[in-house]
Tab-separated table of C-alpha atoms and ligand atoms in Angstrom:
chain	number	residue	atom	x	y	z
W	173	MET	CA	-64.899	-23.580	14.690
W	174	ASP	CA	-61.830	-24.063	12.515
W	175	GLU	CA	-61.680	-20.613	10.906
W	176	VAL	CA	-59.884	-17.727	12.558
W	177	LEU	CA	-59.589	-14.212	11.158
W	178	LEU	CA	-56.728	-12.055	12.408
W	179	LYS	CA	-57.648	-8.428	11.756
W	180	ASN	CA	-55.342	-5.485	11.202
W	181	GLY	CA	-52.026	-6.920	12.302
W	182	LEU	CA	-48.704	-5.582	11.044
W	183	LEU	CA	-47.270	-8.486	9.047
W	184	ILE	CA	-43.481	-8.717	9.283
W	185	LEU	CA	-42.437	-9.997	5.872
W	186	PRO	CA	-39.012	-10.502	4.274
W	187	GLY	CA	-37.800	-6.991	3.490
W	188	ASN	CA	-40.942	-5.085	4.538
W	189	SER	CA	-43.967	-4.847	6.806
W	190	THR	CA	-47.573	-4.373	5.799
W	191	ARG	CA	-50.913	-4.085	7.579
W	192	ALA	CA	-53.318	-6.857	6.576
W	193	ASP	CA	-55.814	-9.499	7.690
W	194	ILE	CA	-55.053	-13.214	7.720
W	195	LEU	CA	-57.685	-15.938	7.437
W	196	LEU	CA	-56.736	-19.270	8.997
W	197	GLU	CA	-58.563	-22.472	8.134
W	198	ASP	CA	-57.932	-26.049	9.221
W	199	GLY	CA	-54.570	-25.191	10.738
W	200	LYS	CA	-53.233	-23.397	7.646
W	201	ILE	CA	-53.059	-19.843	6.352
W	202	LYS	CA	-55.921	-19.654	3.862
W	203	GLU	CA	-55.784	-16.052	2.671
W	204	ILE	CA	-54.029	-12.752	3.272
W	205	GLY	CA	-55.576	-9.450	2.262
W	206	THR	CA	-57.161	-6.223	3.356
W	207	SER	CA	-60.734	-6.041	4.697
W	208	LEU	CA	-61.161	-9.814	4.678
W	209	HIS	CA	-64.523	-11.060	5.863
W	210	HIS	CA	-65.726	-14.477	6.954
W	211	ASP	CA	-69.151	-15.119	8.502
W	212	LEU	CA	-68.144	-18.035	10.695
W	213	ALA	CA	-64.602	-17.187	11.663
W	214	HIS	CA	-63.542	-16.400	15.190
W	215	ILE	CA	-62.158	-12.859	14.950
W	216	ILE	CA	-58.958	-11.854	16.725
W	217	ASP	CA	-58.141	-8.160	16.798
W	218	ALA	CA	-54.425	-7.936	15.949
W	219	GLY	CA	-54.426	-4.102	15.855
W	220	GLY	CA	-51.243	-2.793	17.519
W	221	LYS	CA	-49.619	-6.224	17.196
W	222	TRP	CA	-46.976	-7.542	14.845
W	223	VAL	CA	-47.776	-10.802	13.074
W	224	LEU	CA	-44.889	-13.169	12.387
W	225	PRO	CA	-44.292	-16.844	11.751
W	226	GLY	CA	-43.838	-19.012	14.831
W	227	ALA	CA	-40.166	-19.080	15.770
W	228	ILE	CA	-37.940	-22.073	15.095
W	229	ASP	CA	-35.107	-22.920	17.459
W	230	PRO	CA	-32.696	-25.041	15.403
W	231	HIS	CA	-30.452	-26.068	18.310
W	232	VAL	CA	-31.666	-27.363	21.684
W	233	HIS	CA	-30.549	-30.269	23.893
W	234	LEU	CA	-33.468	-31.689	25.866
W	235	ASP	CA	-32.754	-34.377	28.454
W	236	LEU	CA	-29.081	-34.463	27.400
W	237	PRO	CA	-27.370	-37.168	29.496
W	238	THR	CA	-24.055	-36.242	31.155
W	239	PRO	CA	-22.088	-37.643	34.111
W	240	ALA	CA	-23.638	-34.836	36.187
W	241	GLY	CA	-27.155	-35.909	35.192
W	242	ASN	CA	-29.443	-34.870	32.358
W	243	SER	CA	-29.873	-31.286	31.212
W	244	CYS	CA	-32.739	-29.820	33.271
W	245	ASP	CA	-35.434	-29.439	30.629
W	246	GLY	CA	-36.923	-32.315	28.685
W	247	PHE	CA	-39.576	-33.210	26.184
W	248	ASP	CA	-42.137	-33.134	29.008
W	249	ASN	CA	-41.756	-29.406	29.767
W	250	ALA	CA	-40.025	-27.906	26.713
W	251	ALA	CA	-43.261	-26.875	25.003
W	252	THR	CA	-44.130	-24.588	27.927
W	253	LEU	CA	-40.788	-22.800	27.726
W	254	ALA	CA	-40.824	-22.640	23.968
W	255	LEU	CA	-44.352	-21.266	23.649
W	256	ALA	CA	-43.761	-18.746	26.432
W	257	GLY	CA	-41.021	-17.315	24.240
W	258	GLY	CA	-42.839	-17.565	20.887
W	259	THR	CA	-41.079	-20.697	19.619
W	260	THR	CA	-43.352	-23.204	17.882
W	261	TYR	CA	-40.792	-25.641	16.417
W	262	LEU	CA	-37.709	-27.137	18.046
W	263	MET	CA	-34.756	-28.982	16.596
W	264	ASP	CA	-33.065	-31.389	18.988
W	265	PHE	CA	-30.382	-34.047	18.515
W	266	VAL	CA	-30.023	-37.790	18.270
W	267	THR	CA	-26.825	-38.707	20.146
W	268	PRO	CA	-26.030	-42.369	19.392
W	269	ALA	CA	-23.870	-44.256	21.904
W	270	GLN	CA	-20.495	-45.524	20.617
W	271	GLY	CA	-21.231	-48.174	17.992
W	272	GLN	CA	-25.021	-47.814	18.336
W	273	SER	CA	-26.924	-47.900	15.054
W	274	LEU	CA	-27.814	-44.371	13.951
W	275	VAL	CA	-31.121	-45.682	12.688
W	276	ASP	CA	-32.060	-47.320	16.012
W	277	ALA	CA	-30.982	-44.266	17.987
W	278	CYS	CA	-32.949	-42.048	15.644
W	279	LYS	CA	-36.135	-44.100	15.977
W	280	LEU	CA	-35.872	-44.032	19.776
W	281	ARG	CA	-35.346	-40.277	19.854
W	282	GLN	CA	-38.180	-39.691	17.379
W	283	ALA	CA	-40.520	-41.569	19.727
W	284	GLU	CA	-39.371	-39.411	22.668
W	285	ALA	CA	-39.698	-36.224	20.620
W	286	LYS	CA	-43.321	-37.059	19.765
W	287	THR	CA	-44.203	-36.602	23.438
W	288	CYS	CA	-43.294	-32.893	23.271
W	289	GLY	CA	-46.291	-30.576	23.051
W	290	ILE	CA	-44.946	-28.875	19.917
W	291	PRO	CA	-43.370	-30.314	16.766
W	292	VAL	CA	-39.718	-31.318	17.050
W	293	GLY	CA	-37.249	-32.051	14.251
W	294	LEU	CA	-33.997	-33.926	14.803
W	295	HIS	CA	-30.399	-33.652	13.661
W	296	VAL	CA	-28.584	-36.995	13.853
W	297	GLY	CA	-25.221	-36.888	15.624
W	298	ILE	CA	-22.366	-38.814	13.991
W	299	THR	CA	-20.731	-39.658	17.296
W	300	TRP	CA	-18.568	-42.511	15.980
W	301	TYR	CA	-17.312	-43.469	12.558
W	302	GLY	CA	-17.157	-46.806	10.728
W	303	PRO	CA	-17.734	-48.382	7.312
W	304	SER	CA	-21.516	-48.638	7.821
W	305	ILE	CA	-22.078	-44.953	8.578
W	306	ALA	CA	-22.700	-43.931	4.952
W	307	GLN	CA	-25.460	-46.479	4.549
W	308	GLN	CA	-26.992	-45.574	7.912
W	309	MET	CA	-27.021	-41.900	6.950
W	310	GLU	CA	-28.824	-42.826	3.749
W	311	ILE	CA	-31.497	-44.764	5.653
W	312	CYS	CA	-31.950	-41.848	8.063
W	313	CYS	CA	-32.591	-39.523	5.116
W	314	LYS	CA	-34.637	-41.786	2.883
W	315	GLU	CA	-36.702	-43.625	5.501
W	316	LEU	CA	-36.768	-41.508	8.647
W	317	GLY	CA	-37.203	-38.025	7.199
W	318	ILE	CA	-33.858	-36.718	8.470
W	319	ASN	CA	-32.012	-34.088	6.446
W	320	SER	CA	-29.289	-32.953	8.801
W	321	PHE	CA	-26.382	-34.522	10.702
W	322	LYS	CA	-24.195	-33.120	13.474
W	323	VAL	CA	-20.501	-33.604	14.025
W	324	TYR	CA	-18.586	-32.448	17.104
W	325	LEU	CA	-14.931	-31.635	16.564
W	326	ALA	CA	-14.795	-30.912	20.314
W	327	TYR	CA	-15.410	-33.547	23.010
W	328	LYS	CA	-12.698	-35.928	21.814
W	329	GLY	CA	-13.014	-39.268	23.582
W	330	SER	CA	-16.776	-39.097	23.974
W	331	ILE	CA	-18.993	-37.854	21.136
W	332	GLY	CA	-16.365	-36.057	19.015
W	333	ILE	CA	-14.851	-37.421	15.790
W	334	GLY	CA	-11.814	-36.364	13.744
W	335	VAL	CA	-11.414	-34.051	10.763
W	336	GLN	CA	-10.810	-36.857	8.249
W	337	GLU	CA	-13.967	-38.615	9.439
W	338	LEU	CA	-15.885	-35.368	9.147
W	339	LYS	CA	-14.755	-35.130	5.532
W	340	GLU	CA	-16.188	-38.609	4.844
W	341	VAL	CA	-19.460	-37.595	6.490
W	342	MET	CA	-19.602	-34.416	4.400
W	343	ASN	CA	-19.024	-36.353	1.187
W	344	VAL	CA	-21.919	-38.672	2.006
W	345	ALA	CA	-24.162	-35.803	3.115
W	346	ALA	CA	-23.441	-33.871	-0.094
W	347	LYS	CA	-24.722	-36.822	-2.146
W	348	LEU	CA	-27.856	-36.994	0.035
W	349	ASP	CA	-28.362	-33.211	-0.155
W	350	ALA	CA	-28.257	-33.190	3.661
W	351	VAL	CA	-26.823	-30.460	5.883
W	352	VAL	CA	-23.903	-31.155	8.221
W	353	LEU	CA	-23.897	-29.101	11.418
W	354	VAL	CA	-20.425	-28.756	12.849
W	355	HIS	CA	-19.372	-27.880	16.384
W	356	CYS	CA	-16.112	-26.164	15.505
W	357	GLU	CA	-13.558	-26.422	18.307
W	358	GLN	CA	-10.138	-28.093	18.043
W	359	GLY	CA	-10.671	-31.073	20.355
W	360	ASP	CA	-7.033	-32.243	20.619
W	361	GLU	CA	-5.647	-28.766	21.237
W	362	ILE	CA	-8.282	-28.169	23.939
W	363	ALA	CA	-7.545	-31.512	25.630
W	364	ASP	CA	-3.814	-30.555	25.817
W	365	ARG	CA	-4.605	-27.162	27.277
W	366	GLN	CA	-6.975	-28.694	29.829
W	367	GLN	CA	-4.311	-31.089	31.088
W	368	LYS	CA	-1.731	-28.293	31.380
W	369	LEU	CA	-4.121	-26.101	33.378
W	370	LEU	CA	-5.052	-28.935	35.725
W	371	LEU	CA	-1.365	-29.719	36.297
W	372	GLN	CA	-0.844	-26.070	37.271
W	373	GLY	CA	-3.703	-26.413	39.771
W	374	ILE	CA	-5.996	-24.094	37.802
W	375	SER	CA	-9.300	-25.868	38.221
W	376	GLY	CA	-12.216	-23.376	38.367
W	377	PRO	CA	-14.592	-22.161	35.641
W	378	ALA	CA	-12.142	-19.496	34.391
W	379	ALA	CA	-9.919	-22.374	33.278
W	380	HIS	CA	-12.733	-23.572	31.022
W	381	ALA	CA	-12.384	-20.383	28.970
W	382	LEU	CA	-8.571	-20.438	29.148
W	383	SER	CA	-8.546	-23.961	27.718
W	384	ARG	CA	-10.707	-22.939	24.765
W	385	PRO	CA	-9.331	-19.606	23.471
W	386	ALA	CA	-10.817	-17.965	20.369
W	387	CYS	CA	-8.117	-19.494	18.144
W	388	THR	CA	-9.374	-23.022	18.940
W	389	GLU	CA	-12.733	-22.127	17.413
W	390	THR	CA	-11.482	-19.942	14.568
W	391	GLY	CA	-8.840	-22.510	13.565
W	392	SER	CA	-11.483	-25.215	13.486
W	393	VAL	CA	-13.828	-23.039	11.392
W	394	LYS	CA	-10.986	-22.525	8.903
W	395	THR	CA	-10.503	-26.304	8.603
W	396	VAL	CA	-14.219	-26.926	8.165
W	397	LEU	CA	-14.575	-24.242	5.507
W	398	ALA	CA	-11.803	-25.962	3.544
W	399	LEU	CA	-13.774	-29.214	3.786
W	400	CYS	CA	-16.901	-27.373	2.683
W	401	ALA	CA	-15.030	-26.120	-0.389
W	402	ALA	CA	-13.674	-29.597	-1.148
W	403	THR	CA	-16.932	-31.506	-0.669
W	404	ARG	CA	-19.515	-28.829	-1.548
W	405	CYS	CA	-21.526	-30.185	1.376
W	406	LYS	CA	-24.087	-27.792	2.896
W	407	THR	CA	-22.290	-26.874	6.109
W	408	TYR	CA	-23.918	-25.225	9.131
W	409	ILE	CA	-21.546	-23.896	11.762
W	410	VAL	CA	-23.243	-23.932	15.149
W	411	HIS	CA	-22.909	-21.410	17.987
W	412	THR	CA	-20.312	-19.205	16.257
W	413	SER	CA	-18.706	-17.013	18.898
W	414	THR	CA	-15.605	-15.230	17.550
W	415	ARG	CA	-14.834	-12.304	15.276
W	416	GLY	CA	-12.264	-14.443	13.472
W	417	SER	CA	-14.845	-17.149	12.699
W	418	MET	CA	-17.312	-14.587	11.396
W	419	ASP	CA	-14.658	-13.002	9.152
W	420	LEU	CA	-13.808	-16.396	7.652
W	421	ILE	CA	-17.485	-17.310	7.145
W	422	ARG	CA	-18.195	-13.940	5.529
W	423	GLU	CA	-15.384	-14.528	3.030
W	424	ALA	CA	-16.520	-18.111	2.404
W	425	LYS	CA	-20.038	-16.931	1.639
W	426	LYS	CA	-18.672	-14.301	-0.745
W	427	ALA	CA	-16.737	-17.072	-2.483
W	428	GLY	CA	-19.994	-18.973	-2.970
W	429	LEU	CA	-19.489	-21.825	-0.497
W	430	PRO	CA	-22.685	-23.506	0.740
W	431	VAL	CA	-22.053	-22.462	4.333
W	432	PHE	CA	-24.557	-21.335	6.963
W	433	CYS	CA	-23.804	-19.796	10.307
W	434	GLU	CA	-25.587	-19.776	13.654
W	435	THR	CA	-24.923	-17.741	16.766
W	436	CYS	CA	-26.696	-17.495	20.125
W	437	MET	CA	-27.864	-14.693	22.415
W	438	GLN	CA	-25.315	-15.554	25.126
W	439	TYR	CA	-22.434	-14.787	22.744
W	440	LEU	CA	-24.046	-11.471	21.764
W	441	LEU	CA	-24.885	-10.187	25.235
W	442	LEU	CA	-22.502	-11.763	27.755
W	443	ASP	CA	-18.729	-11.716	27.887
W	444	GLU	CA	-15.835	-13.626	29.437
W	445	SER	CA	-15.736	-11.409	32.532
W	446	LYS	CA	-18.505	-13.654	33.903
W	447	TYR	CA	-15.890	-16.335	34.629
W	448	GLN	CA	-14.290	-14.032	37.206
W	449	LEU	CA	-17.447	-13.892	39.330
W	450	PRO	CA	-17.189	-15.517	42.765
W	451	GLN	CA	-18.315	-19.133	42.988
W	452	PRO	CA	-20.738	-20.601	42.341
W	453	GLU	CA	-21.860	-17.715	40.081
W	454	GLY	CA	-19.098	-18.247	37.490
W	455	LEU	CA	-20.155	-21.874	36.989
W	456	LYS	CA	-23.419	-20.818	35.341
W	457	TYR	CA	-21.504	-19.632	32.276
W	458	VAL	CA	-19.549	-22.807	31.572
W	459	MET	CA	-20.546	-23.626	28.026
W	460	SER	CA	-18.738	-24.561	24.842
W	461	PRO	CA	-17.562	-22.480	23.157
W	462	PRO	CA	-17.063	-20.211	26.178
W	463	LEU	CA	-18.131	-16.580	26.421
W	464	ARG	CA	-15.712	-14.287	24.560
W	465	SER	CA	-14.556	-10.651	24.628
W	466	MET	CA	-16.788	-7.612	24.135
W	467	ALA	CA	-15.041	-7.110	20.766
W	468	ASP	CA	-16.277	-10.549	19.712
W	469	CYS	CA	-19.816	-9.664	20.850
W	470	GLU	CA	-19.669	-6.561	18.632
W	471	ALA	CA	-18.474	-8.617	15.668
W	472	LEU	CA	-21.397	-10.987	16.111
W	473	TRP	CA	-23.863	-8.099	16.030
W	474	GLU	CA	-22.219	-6.938	12.780
W	475	ALA	CA	-22.611	-10.471	11.427
W	476	LEU	CA	-26.326	-10.485	12.231
W	477	ALA	CA	-26.780	-7.135	10.524
W	478	ASP	CA	-24.847	-7.954	7.344
W	479	GLY	CA	-26.274	-11.451	6.853
W	480	THR	CA	-23.135	-13.438	7.702
W	481	ALA	CA	-25.094	-15.062	10.528
W	482	ASP	CA	-28.138	-16.900	9.217
W	483	THR	CA	-29.778	-18.047	12.416
W	484	LEU	CA	-30.034	-17.265	16.095
W	485	ALA	CA	-30.394	-20.444	18.157
W	486	THR	CA	-30.282	-21.008	21.905
W	487	ASP	CA	-28.206	-24.190	22.294
W	488	HIS	CA	-30.620	-24.611	25.219
W	489	CYS	CA	-28.899	-27.055	27.565
W	490	PRO	CA	-29.226	-25.854	31.168
W	491	PHE	CA	-27.822	-27.561	34.254
W	492	ASP	CA	-28.503	-26.616	37.856
W	493	THR	CA	-25.730	-24.590	39.427
W	494	ARG	CA	-26.284	-26.403	42.721
W	495	GLY	CA	-26.026	-30.172	42.373
W	496	GLN	CA	-24.860	-30.343	38.757
W	497	LYS	CA	-22.424	-27.564	37.824
W	498	ASP	CA	-20.846	-27.540	41.298
W	499	ARG	CA	-20.483	-31.311	41.522
W	500	PHE	CA	-16.774	-31.551	40.619
W	501	PRO	CA	-15.241	-28.402	42.171
W	502	MET	CA	-11.615	-29.450	41.631
W	503	ASP	CA	-11.886	-30.254	37.923
W	504	PHE	CA	-13.341	-27.760	35.436
W	505	THR	CA	-13.287	-30.393	32.678
W	506	ARG	CA	-16.121	-32.197	34.473
W	507	ILE	CA	-18.467	-29.220	34.811
W	508	PRO	CA	-21.433	-30.008	32.539
W	509	ASN	CA	-21.354	-27.624	29.569
W	510	GLY	CA	-24.383	-25.601	28.648
W	511	ALA	CA	-26.975	-23.017	29.636
W	512	GLY	CA	-30.630	-22.194	28.958
W	513	GLY	CA	-32.422	-19.492	27.029
W	514	LEU	CA	-35.243	-21.095	25.059
W	515	GLU	CA	-37.929	-18.881	26.570
W	516	HIS	CA	-35.890	-15.666	26.161
W	517	ARG	CA	-34.516	-15.846	22.622
W	518	LEU	CA	-37.126	-13.846	20.707
W	519	GLY	CA	-37.562	-11.201	23.383
W	520	LEU	CA	-33.831	-10.693	23.830
W	521	LEU	CA	-33.174	-10.313	20.107
W	522	TYR	CA	-36.166	-8.013	19.772
W	523	THR	CA	-35.033	-5.844	22.680
W	524	TYR	CA	-31.286	-5.698	22.073
W	525	GLY	CA	-31.404	-6.085	18.281
W	526	VAL	CA	-34.594	-4.570	16.836
W	527	LYS	CA	-35.446	-1.953	19.472
W	528	SER	CA	-31.863	-0.776	19.647
W	529	GLY	CA	-31.762	-0.411	15.854
W	530	LYS	CA	-29.067	-3.001	15.168
W	531	ILE	CA	-31.309	-5.176	12.965
W	532	SER	CA	-34.665	-4.690	11.250
W	533	PRO	CA	-37.906	-6.488	12.181
W	534	SER	CA	-37.585	-8.535	8.950
W	535	GLN	CA	-34.055	-9.594	9.917
W	536	TRP	CA	-35.340	-10.575	13.358
W	537	VAL	CA	-37.885	-12.899	11.718
W	538	GLY	CA	-35.278	-14.240	9.302
W	539	LEU	CA	-32.845	-15.024	12.116
W	540	THR	CA	-35.412	-16.642	14.397
W	541	SER	CA	-37.557	-18.579	11.919
W	542	ALA	CA	-37.450	-18.079	8.145
W	543	ASN	CA	-33.768	-18.827	7.584
W	544	ALA	CA	-33.773	-21.991	9.693
W	545	ALA	CA	-36.916	-23.113	7.863
W	546	ARG	CA	-35.142	-22.746	4.525
W	547	ILE	CA	-31.888	-24.388	5.636
W	548	PHE	CA	-33.613	-27.402	7.217
W	549	LYS	CA	-36.256	-27.868	4.489
W	550	LEU	CA	-39.246	-26.764	6.561
W	551	PHE	CA	-40.039	-23.829	4.278
W	552	PRO	CA	-42.645	-22.705	3.150
W	553	ALA	CA	-44.831	-24.678	5.588
W	554	LYS	CA	-42.860	-23.118	8.454
W	555	GLY	CA	-41.102	-19.764	8.639
W	556	SER	CA	-43.459	-17.921	6.296
W	557	LEU	CA	-46.747	-16.044	6.234
W	558	ASN	CA	-47.679	-17.302	2.766
W	559	ALA	CA	-51.081	-18.755	1.934
W	560	GLY	CA	-50.815	-22.518	2.459
W	561	ALA	CA	-48.277	-22.255	5.296
W	562	ASP	CA	-48.944	-23.813	8.693
W	563	ALA	CA	-50.913	-21.448	10.911
W	564	ASP	CA	-48.138	-21.348	13.534
W	565	LEU	CA	-48.144	-17.624	14.161
W	566	LEU	CA	-47.173	-15.039	16.712
W	567	LEU	CA	-49.038	-11.878	17.593
W	568	TRP	CA	-46.191	-9.839	18.980
W	569	ASP	CA	-47.038	-7.053	21.375
W	570	PRO	CA	-43.973	-4.771	21.493
W	571	GLN	CA	-45.143	-2.944	24.633
W	572	PRO	CA	-44.941	-5.180	27.746
W	573	THR	CA	-41.646	-5.440	29.558
W	574	HIS	CA	-40.297	-7.882	32.109
W	575	THR	CA	-37.065	-8.676	33.908
W	576	ILE	CA	-35.563	-12.131	33.483
W	577	SER	CA	-35.253	-14.062	36.716
W	578	ALA	CA	-34.668	-17.697	37.623
W	579	SER	CA	-37.386	-17.289	40.228
W	580	GLN	CA	-39.927	-16.576	37.485
W	581	HIS	CA	-38.708	-18.463	34.416
W	582	PHE	CA	-40.371	-21.624	33.090
W	583	SER	CA	-37.182	-23.700	32.875
W	584	ARG	CA	-36.552	-26.164	35.700
W	585	CYS	CA	-33.013	-24.796	36.045
W	586	ASP	CA	-32.140	-23.136	39.365
W	587	SER	CA	-30.354	-20.265	37.597
W	588	ASP	CA	-30.562	-18.120	34.494
W	589	ILE	CA	-27.573	-16.670	32.642
W	590	PHE	CA	-29.702	-13.690	31.575
W	591	GLU	CA	-30.760	-12.929	35.174
W	592	GLY	CA	-31.720	-9.272	35.648
W	593	MET	CA	-31.896	-8.358	31.962
W	594	GLU	CA	-34.850	-6.226	30.865
W	595	VAL	CA	-36.862	-7.613	27.951
W	596	SER	CA	-39.578	-5.959	25.870
W	597	GLY	CA	-42.362	-7.640	23.961
W	598	SER	CA	-44.480	-10.707	24.434
W	599	ALA	CA	-46.133	-13.174	22.085
W	600	THR	CA	-49.623	-14.604	21.816
W	601	VAL	CA	-48.959	-17.915	20.090
W	602	LEU	CA	-51.138	-19.768	17.610
W	603	LEU	CA	-50.231	-23.351	16.797
W	604	SER	CA	-52.083	-24.910	13.869
W	605	GLY	CA	-54.492	-21.985	14.018
W	606	LYS	CA	-55.344	-22.286	17.728
W	607	VAL	CA	-54.254	-19.928	20.479
W	608	VAL	CA	-52.003	-21.972	22.778
W	609	ALA	CA	-50.176	-19.303	24.794
W	610	PRO	CA	-50.336	-17.421	26.973
P	147	URP	O1	-21.948	-26.013	26.167
P	147	URP	C1	-22.729	-26.458	25.355
P	147	URP	N1	-22.878	-25.836	24.208
P	147	URP	N2	-23.447	-27.560	25.645
P	147	URP	C2	-24.348	-28.234	24.821
P	147	URP	C3	-23.686	-29.208	23.912
P	147	URP	C4	-23.002	-28.515	22.769
P	147	URP	O2	-21.797	-28.532	22.717
P	147	URP	O3	-23.682	-27.936	21.906
P	148	ZN	ZN1	-25.397	-27.631	21.289
């Protein structure tokens, strides 16, 4: 049977919530109303549950290759993690090798992404720059369905490019109406600081944070906002972690720049004191940008509440503490960067954002699905409860609670940066109108 009738759920809509029924047919939302009836439909009682669009995670790195091995989770297991946490759409990255055709790299990654059990969109990394890049970007957009590119101002010498090259990319993207995601960290400044710390014999995970102070992100955000103003390119600043960055982005938005801002749960809930933990514990938190001060965490919460932050992503990119993060103990610059969180994102933001009164249920939905859907041109098929939208839905039960633990999580990673945190709520997930989890 292809019809499903969800009865009496509390629909979380932009700006308000309302109790209603939803009829699903052939994988789409057919009708929304009160006292709906359908003779053949399978009825699901959504009384006591919240109904929201399936969540979109706009920033994950599956099977990311590094000298310490690939990130732990891949296209083969990501759907399990995602669905367990209420996420029904992932956005991963194409990371072309130096000189590799963007188009070839994109086709290869698209084939890999198809093996994931849920739909996956891709942002194409501009990991090198040359005269053919503009044309390759155009082919990606016009023939491969891509509408976003990613530039790293960090990671100089591997996948990072320079500011002038970024400007060229933004000019091209503006003409294509594509979004440019930017990893804002001053790569050269960080490389200098890293060398100085190593020369002083400071080699552990705390040095990772020391080499990337808040000013190296905020300064980079300032540069990128100037490029956004000059090119009018839609600019999406990933994993924003500092008060200074948020202040600049807030002002840029007020001035009418086409800028969007993402942050992640780790920057809202965890702080730099984690780097002082005895080894190997501190290694778990090596990520870029690094964890910041509690004052920065507070500023990020303010940015979620006042709309400066548009999206909450995970930047899911976990590495085992034993065997990957601890592989190069004398050189912090070789610790693979990244941590997990895909399965925890919705629950953590619900618990520490909605339940604690910092954001509303509508903001929660905006931050975890609707806003990403609009920015990356998935709306209204995704990120909405409108008639005609894909029937990728969550029935959110606010009551159950659990404690995050690496011994229980779905990720393959041997550790979890949110270990021990209490989370409320759990999702029954419908994908194309069919219950797929739990
Ligand atoms: O530390 C991080 N964030 N690792 C993943 C790659 C990136 O920089 O986004
Ligand atoms: Zn990332």
